[in-house]
Short mmCIF file of C-alpha atoms in Angstrom, two decimals:
data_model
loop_
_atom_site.label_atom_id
_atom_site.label_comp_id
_atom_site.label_asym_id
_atom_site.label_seq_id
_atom_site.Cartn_x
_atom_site.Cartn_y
_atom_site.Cartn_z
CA UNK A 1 12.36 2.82 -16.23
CA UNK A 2 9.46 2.00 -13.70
CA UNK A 3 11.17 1.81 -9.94
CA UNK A 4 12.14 -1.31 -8.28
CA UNK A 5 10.88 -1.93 -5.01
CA UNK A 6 12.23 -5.25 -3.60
CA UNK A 7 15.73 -6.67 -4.42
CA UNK A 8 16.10 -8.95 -7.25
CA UNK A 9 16.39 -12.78 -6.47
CA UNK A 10 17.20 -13.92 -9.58
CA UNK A 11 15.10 -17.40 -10.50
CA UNK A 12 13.45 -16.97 -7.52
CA UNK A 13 11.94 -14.02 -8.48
CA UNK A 14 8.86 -15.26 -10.07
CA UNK A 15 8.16 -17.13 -7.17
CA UNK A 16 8.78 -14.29 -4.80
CA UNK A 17 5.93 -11.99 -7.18
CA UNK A 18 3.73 -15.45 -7.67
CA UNK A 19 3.63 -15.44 -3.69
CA UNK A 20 3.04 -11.36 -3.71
CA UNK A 21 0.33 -12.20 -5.83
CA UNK A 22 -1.56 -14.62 -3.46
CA UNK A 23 -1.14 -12.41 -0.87
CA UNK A 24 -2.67 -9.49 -2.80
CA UNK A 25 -5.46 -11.35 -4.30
CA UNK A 26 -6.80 -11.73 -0.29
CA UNK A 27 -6.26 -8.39 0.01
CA UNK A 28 -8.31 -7.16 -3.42
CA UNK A 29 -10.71 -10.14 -1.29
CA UNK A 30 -10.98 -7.76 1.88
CA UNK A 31 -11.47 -5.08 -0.23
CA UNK A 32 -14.46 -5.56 -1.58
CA UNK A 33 -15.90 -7.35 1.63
CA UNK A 34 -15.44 -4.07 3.88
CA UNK A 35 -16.06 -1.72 0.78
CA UNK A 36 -18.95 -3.08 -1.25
CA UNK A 37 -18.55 -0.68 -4.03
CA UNK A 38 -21.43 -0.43 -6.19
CA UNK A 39 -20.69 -0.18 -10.08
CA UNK A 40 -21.22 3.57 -10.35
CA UNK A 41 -19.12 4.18 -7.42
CA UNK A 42 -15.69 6.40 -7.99
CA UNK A 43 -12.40 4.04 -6.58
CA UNK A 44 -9.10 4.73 -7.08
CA UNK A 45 -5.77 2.90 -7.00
CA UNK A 46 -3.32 5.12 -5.12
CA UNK A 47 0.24 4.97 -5.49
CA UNK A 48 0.25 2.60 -8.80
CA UNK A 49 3.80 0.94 -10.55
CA UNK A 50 5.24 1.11 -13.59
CA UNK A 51 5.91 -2.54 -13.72
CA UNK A 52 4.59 -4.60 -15.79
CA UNK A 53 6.60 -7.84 -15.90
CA UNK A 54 4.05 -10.01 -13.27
CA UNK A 55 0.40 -9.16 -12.28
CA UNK A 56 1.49 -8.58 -8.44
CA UNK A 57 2.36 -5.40 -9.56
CA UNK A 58 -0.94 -4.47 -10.80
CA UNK A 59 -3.87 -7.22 -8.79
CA UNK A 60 -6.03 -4.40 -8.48
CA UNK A 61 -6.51 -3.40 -12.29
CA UNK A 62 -7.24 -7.22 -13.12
CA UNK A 63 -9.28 -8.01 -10.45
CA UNK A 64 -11.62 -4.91 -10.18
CA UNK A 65 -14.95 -5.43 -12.45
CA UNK A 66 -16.03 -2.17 -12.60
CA UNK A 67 -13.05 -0.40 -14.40
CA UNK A 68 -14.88 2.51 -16.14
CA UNK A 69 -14.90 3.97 -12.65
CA UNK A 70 -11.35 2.97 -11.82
CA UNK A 71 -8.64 6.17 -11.51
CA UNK A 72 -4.78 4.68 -11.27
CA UNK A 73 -2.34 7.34 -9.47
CA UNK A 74 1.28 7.28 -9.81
CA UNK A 75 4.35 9.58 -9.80
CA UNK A 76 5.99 10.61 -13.31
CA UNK A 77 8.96 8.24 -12.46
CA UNK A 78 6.68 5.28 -12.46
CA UNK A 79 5.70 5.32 -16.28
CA UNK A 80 2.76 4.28 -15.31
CA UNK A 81 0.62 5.90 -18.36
CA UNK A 82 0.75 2.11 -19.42
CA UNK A 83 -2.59 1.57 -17.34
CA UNK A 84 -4.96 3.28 -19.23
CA UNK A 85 -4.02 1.16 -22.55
CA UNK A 86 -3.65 -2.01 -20.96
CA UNK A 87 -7.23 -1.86 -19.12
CA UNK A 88 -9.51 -0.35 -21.18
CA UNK A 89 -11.93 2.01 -19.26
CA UNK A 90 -9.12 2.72 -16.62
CA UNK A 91 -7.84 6.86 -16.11
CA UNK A 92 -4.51 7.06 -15.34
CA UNK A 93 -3.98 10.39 -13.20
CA UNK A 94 -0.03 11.20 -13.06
CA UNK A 95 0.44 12.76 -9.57
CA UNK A 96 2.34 13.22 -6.30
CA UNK A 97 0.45 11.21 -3.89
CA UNK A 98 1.13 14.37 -1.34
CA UNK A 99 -0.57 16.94 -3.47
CA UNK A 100 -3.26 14.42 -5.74
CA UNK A 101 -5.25 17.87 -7.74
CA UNK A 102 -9.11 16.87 -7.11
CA UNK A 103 -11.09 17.94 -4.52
CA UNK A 104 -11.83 16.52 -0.86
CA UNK A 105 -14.13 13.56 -1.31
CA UNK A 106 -13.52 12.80 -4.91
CA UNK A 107 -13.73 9.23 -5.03
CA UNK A 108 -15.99 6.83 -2.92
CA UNK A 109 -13.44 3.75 -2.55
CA UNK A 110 -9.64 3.48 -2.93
CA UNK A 111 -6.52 1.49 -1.88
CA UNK A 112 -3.33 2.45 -1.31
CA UNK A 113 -0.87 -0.60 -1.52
CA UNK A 114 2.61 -0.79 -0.29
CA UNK A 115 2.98 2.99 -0.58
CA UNK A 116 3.13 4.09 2.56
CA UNK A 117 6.57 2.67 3.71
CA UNK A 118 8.44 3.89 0.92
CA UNK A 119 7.43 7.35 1.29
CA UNK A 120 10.09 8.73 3.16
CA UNK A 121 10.43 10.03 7.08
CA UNK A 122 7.23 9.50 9.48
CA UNK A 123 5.88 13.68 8.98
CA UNK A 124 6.17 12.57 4.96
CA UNK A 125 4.46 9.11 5.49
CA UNK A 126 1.38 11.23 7.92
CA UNK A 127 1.03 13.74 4.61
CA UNK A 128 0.84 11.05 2.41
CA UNK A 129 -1.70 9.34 4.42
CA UNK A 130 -3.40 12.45 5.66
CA UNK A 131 -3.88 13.55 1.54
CA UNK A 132 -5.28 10.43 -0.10
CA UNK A 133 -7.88 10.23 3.08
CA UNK A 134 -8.36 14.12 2.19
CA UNK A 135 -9.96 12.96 -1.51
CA UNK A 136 -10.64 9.62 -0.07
CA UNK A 137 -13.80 8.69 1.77
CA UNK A 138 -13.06 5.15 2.36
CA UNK A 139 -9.56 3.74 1.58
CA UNK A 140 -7.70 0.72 2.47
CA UNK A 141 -3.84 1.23 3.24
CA UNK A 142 -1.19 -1.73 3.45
CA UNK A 143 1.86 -2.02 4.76
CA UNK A 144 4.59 -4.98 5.29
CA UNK A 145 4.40 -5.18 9.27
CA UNK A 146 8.30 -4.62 10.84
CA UNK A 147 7.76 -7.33 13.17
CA UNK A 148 7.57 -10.11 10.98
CA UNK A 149 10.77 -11.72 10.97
CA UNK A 150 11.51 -11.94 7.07
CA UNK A 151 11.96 -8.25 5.81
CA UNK A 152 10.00 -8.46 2.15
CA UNK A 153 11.54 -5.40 0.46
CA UNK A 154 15.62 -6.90 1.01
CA UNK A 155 14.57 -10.52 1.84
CA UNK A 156 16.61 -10.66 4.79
CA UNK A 157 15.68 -12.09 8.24
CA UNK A 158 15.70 -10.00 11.68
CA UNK A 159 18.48 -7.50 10.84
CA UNK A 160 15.36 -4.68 10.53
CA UNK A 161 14.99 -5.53 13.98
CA UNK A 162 18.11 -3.64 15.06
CA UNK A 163 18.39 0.01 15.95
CA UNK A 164 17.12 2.14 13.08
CA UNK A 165 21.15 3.60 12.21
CA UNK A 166 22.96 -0.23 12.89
CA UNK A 167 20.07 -1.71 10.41
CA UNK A 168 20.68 1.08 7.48
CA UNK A 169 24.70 0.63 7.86
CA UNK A 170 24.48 -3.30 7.49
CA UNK A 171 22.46 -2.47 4.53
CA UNK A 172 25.34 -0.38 3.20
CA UNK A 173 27.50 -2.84 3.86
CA UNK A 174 25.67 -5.36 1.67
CA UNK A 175 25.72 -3.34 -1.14
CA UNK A 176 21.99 -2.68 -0.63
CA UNK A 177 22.29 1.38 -0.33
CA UNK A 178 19.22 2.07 -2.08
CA UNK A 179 17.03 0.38 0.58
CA UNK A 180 19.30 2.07 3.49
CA UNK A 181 17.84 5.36 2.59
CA UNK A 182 14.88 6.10 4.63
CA UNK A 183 13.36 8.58 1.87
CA UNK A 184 13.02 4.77 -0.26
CA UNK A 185 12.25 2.20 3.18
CA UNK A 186 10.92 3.27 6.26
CA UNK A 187 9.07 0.32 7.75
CA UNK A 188 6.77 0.52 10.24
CA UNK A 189 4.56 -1.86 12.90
CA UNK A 190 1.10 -1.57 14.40
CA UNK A 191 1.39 1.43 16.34
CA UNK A 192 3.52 3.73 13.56
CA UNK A 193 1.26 2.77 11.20
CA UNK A 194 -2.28 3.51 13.44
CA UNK A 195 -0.22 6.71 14.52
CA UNK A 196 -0.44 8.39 10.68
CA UNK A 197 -4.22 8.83 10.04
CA UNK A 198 -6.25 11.63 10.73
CA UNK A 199 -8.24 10.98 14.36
CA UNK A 200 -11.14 12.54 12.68
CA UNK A 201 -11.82 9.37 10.86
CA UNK A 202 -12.87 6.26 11.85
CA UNK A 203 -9.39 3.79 11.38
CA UNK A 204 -9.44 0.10 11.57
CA UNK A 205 -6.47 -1.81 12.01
CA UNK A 206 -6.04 -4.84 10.40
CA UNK A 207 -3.55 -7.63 10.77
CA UNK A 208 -2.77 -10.15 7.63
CA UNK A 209 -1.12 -12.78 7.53
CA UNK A 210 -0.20 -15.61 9.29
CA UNK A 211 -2.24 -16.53 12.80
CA UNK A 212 0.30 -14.72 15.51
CA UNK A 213 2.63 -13.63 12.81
CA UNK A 214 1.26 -11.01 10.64
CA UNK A 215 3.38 -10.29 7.54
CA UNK A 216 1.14 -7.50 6.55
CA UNK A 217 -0.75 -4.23 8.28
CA UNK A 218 -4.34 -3.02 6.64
CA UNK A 219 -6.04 -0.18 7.68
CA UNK A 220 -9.09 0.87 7.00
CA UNK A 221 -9.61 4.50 6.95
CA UNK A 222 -13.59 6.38 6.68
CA UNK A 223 -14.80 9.85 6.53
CA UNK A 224 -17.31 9.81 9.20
CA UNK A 225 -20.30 12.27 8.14
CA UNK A 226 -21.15 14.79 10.67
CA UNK A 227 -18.20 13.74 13.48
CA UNK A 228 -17.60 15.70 16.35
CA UNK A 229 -15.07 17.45 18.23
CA UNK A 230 -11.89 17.11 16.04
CA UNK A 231 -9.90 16.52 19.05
CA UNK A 232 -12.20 13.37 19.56
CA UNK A 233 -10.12 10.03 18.40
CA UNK A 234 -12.10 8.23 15.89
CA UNK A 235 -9.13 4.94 15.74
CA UNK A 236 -10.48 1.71 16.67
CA UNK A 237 -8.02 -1.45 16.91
CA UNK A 238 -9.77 -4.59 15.62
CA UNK A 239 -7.50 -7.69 15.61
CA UNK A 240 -8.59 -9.77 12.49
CA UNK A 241 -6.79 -11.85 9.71
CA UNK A 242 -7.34 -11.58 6.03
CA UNK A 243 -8.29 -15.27 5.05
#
């Protein structure tokens, strides 16, 4: 079975993915604003799921017009050979998002959606990040931001606020254990998130959401031909909204 990554609301749960799907529909928007990917251009999906039960799960796959170009990536445990069927023109790829086998530079566009946080402690989030920019030249990442009030994985309000150990043993507590590992949740704000790509590339934070309140982090990671000095910083900080 495909893995779960919020908690299940019951009836509410269509309206929590038809939400998720809004949401991700601006982001597919800023996508192809910043990206501009011509048809013949190689783009990938990184970190793909299994589900199939509501198109929040899989925005990019219906929204992207140029699919014979399109590469989905996903772990084994996903089941996510489903891809390739269900949008003709579409190559599913079944790997580890830590060790993806193509070369550096493979593919001209990609995004990486709501991986990042679930991919266990910060040195396995930077590999993660630091190998999908490796084959990458220009890829958005997206993360739920920790400082918005409503945690979207659990649903629950503030308590991710608290020290890192008191917030993982209320989850316990609630019967939520899966989310209290950190190899599963591992949430991160601005400055985490900025902190995990490679300072040889040119990274552009962006913050989504609501004005003041941003629910979600994008950043927007590119190669930068002929850079300099590696120990040169390439991160810029640019304080937008996806509309």
């Amino acid at each position: 079975m495909p893995l779960r990554y919020s908690t299940d609301l019951g009836v509410l749960d269509r309206l929590k993915n038809d939400l998720a799907f809004q949401v991700r529909k601006r982001i597919f928007a800023r996508f192809m604003r910043e990206c501009a990917p011509p048809p013949s251009a190689r783009v990938a999906d990184f970190g793909v799921s299994g589900n199939r039960d509501h198109p929040a799960h899989y925005f990019f796959e219906s929204l992207y017009p140029y699919r014979e170009q399109l590469t989905v990536i996903g772990r084994a445990a996903e089941e996510a050979g489903w891809f390739a069927e269900a949008f003709p023109g579409v190559r599913f790829l079944e790997a580890d998002l830590r060790e993806i086998p193509l070369p550096a530079g493979y593919f001209d566009y990609g995004i990486c959606n709501a991986v990042v946080e679930h991919a266990g402690v910060v040195d396995k989030q930077a590999a993660l990040v630091s190998e999908v920019c490796r084959v990458c030249r220009c890829v958005l990442f997206t993360t739920p931001n920790k400082r918005f009030p409503l945690e979207l994985h659990t649903w629950l309000p503030v308590l991710h606020w608290l020290p890192d150990g008191a917030y993982r043993a209320v989850l316990r507590r609630l019967g939520l254990d899966y989310f209290a590992e950190v190899e599963n949740l591992n949430l991160l704000d601005a400055a985490s998130f900025l902190s995990l790509f490679p300072r040889a590339r040119r990274n552009k934070l962006i913050s989504a959401g609501l004005p003041f309140l941003p629910s979600n982090l994008l950043c927007l990671s590119r190669e930068i031909e002929g850079s300099g000095s590696p120990g040169q910083p390439a991160t810029s900080v640019v304080t937008e909204r996806v509309r």
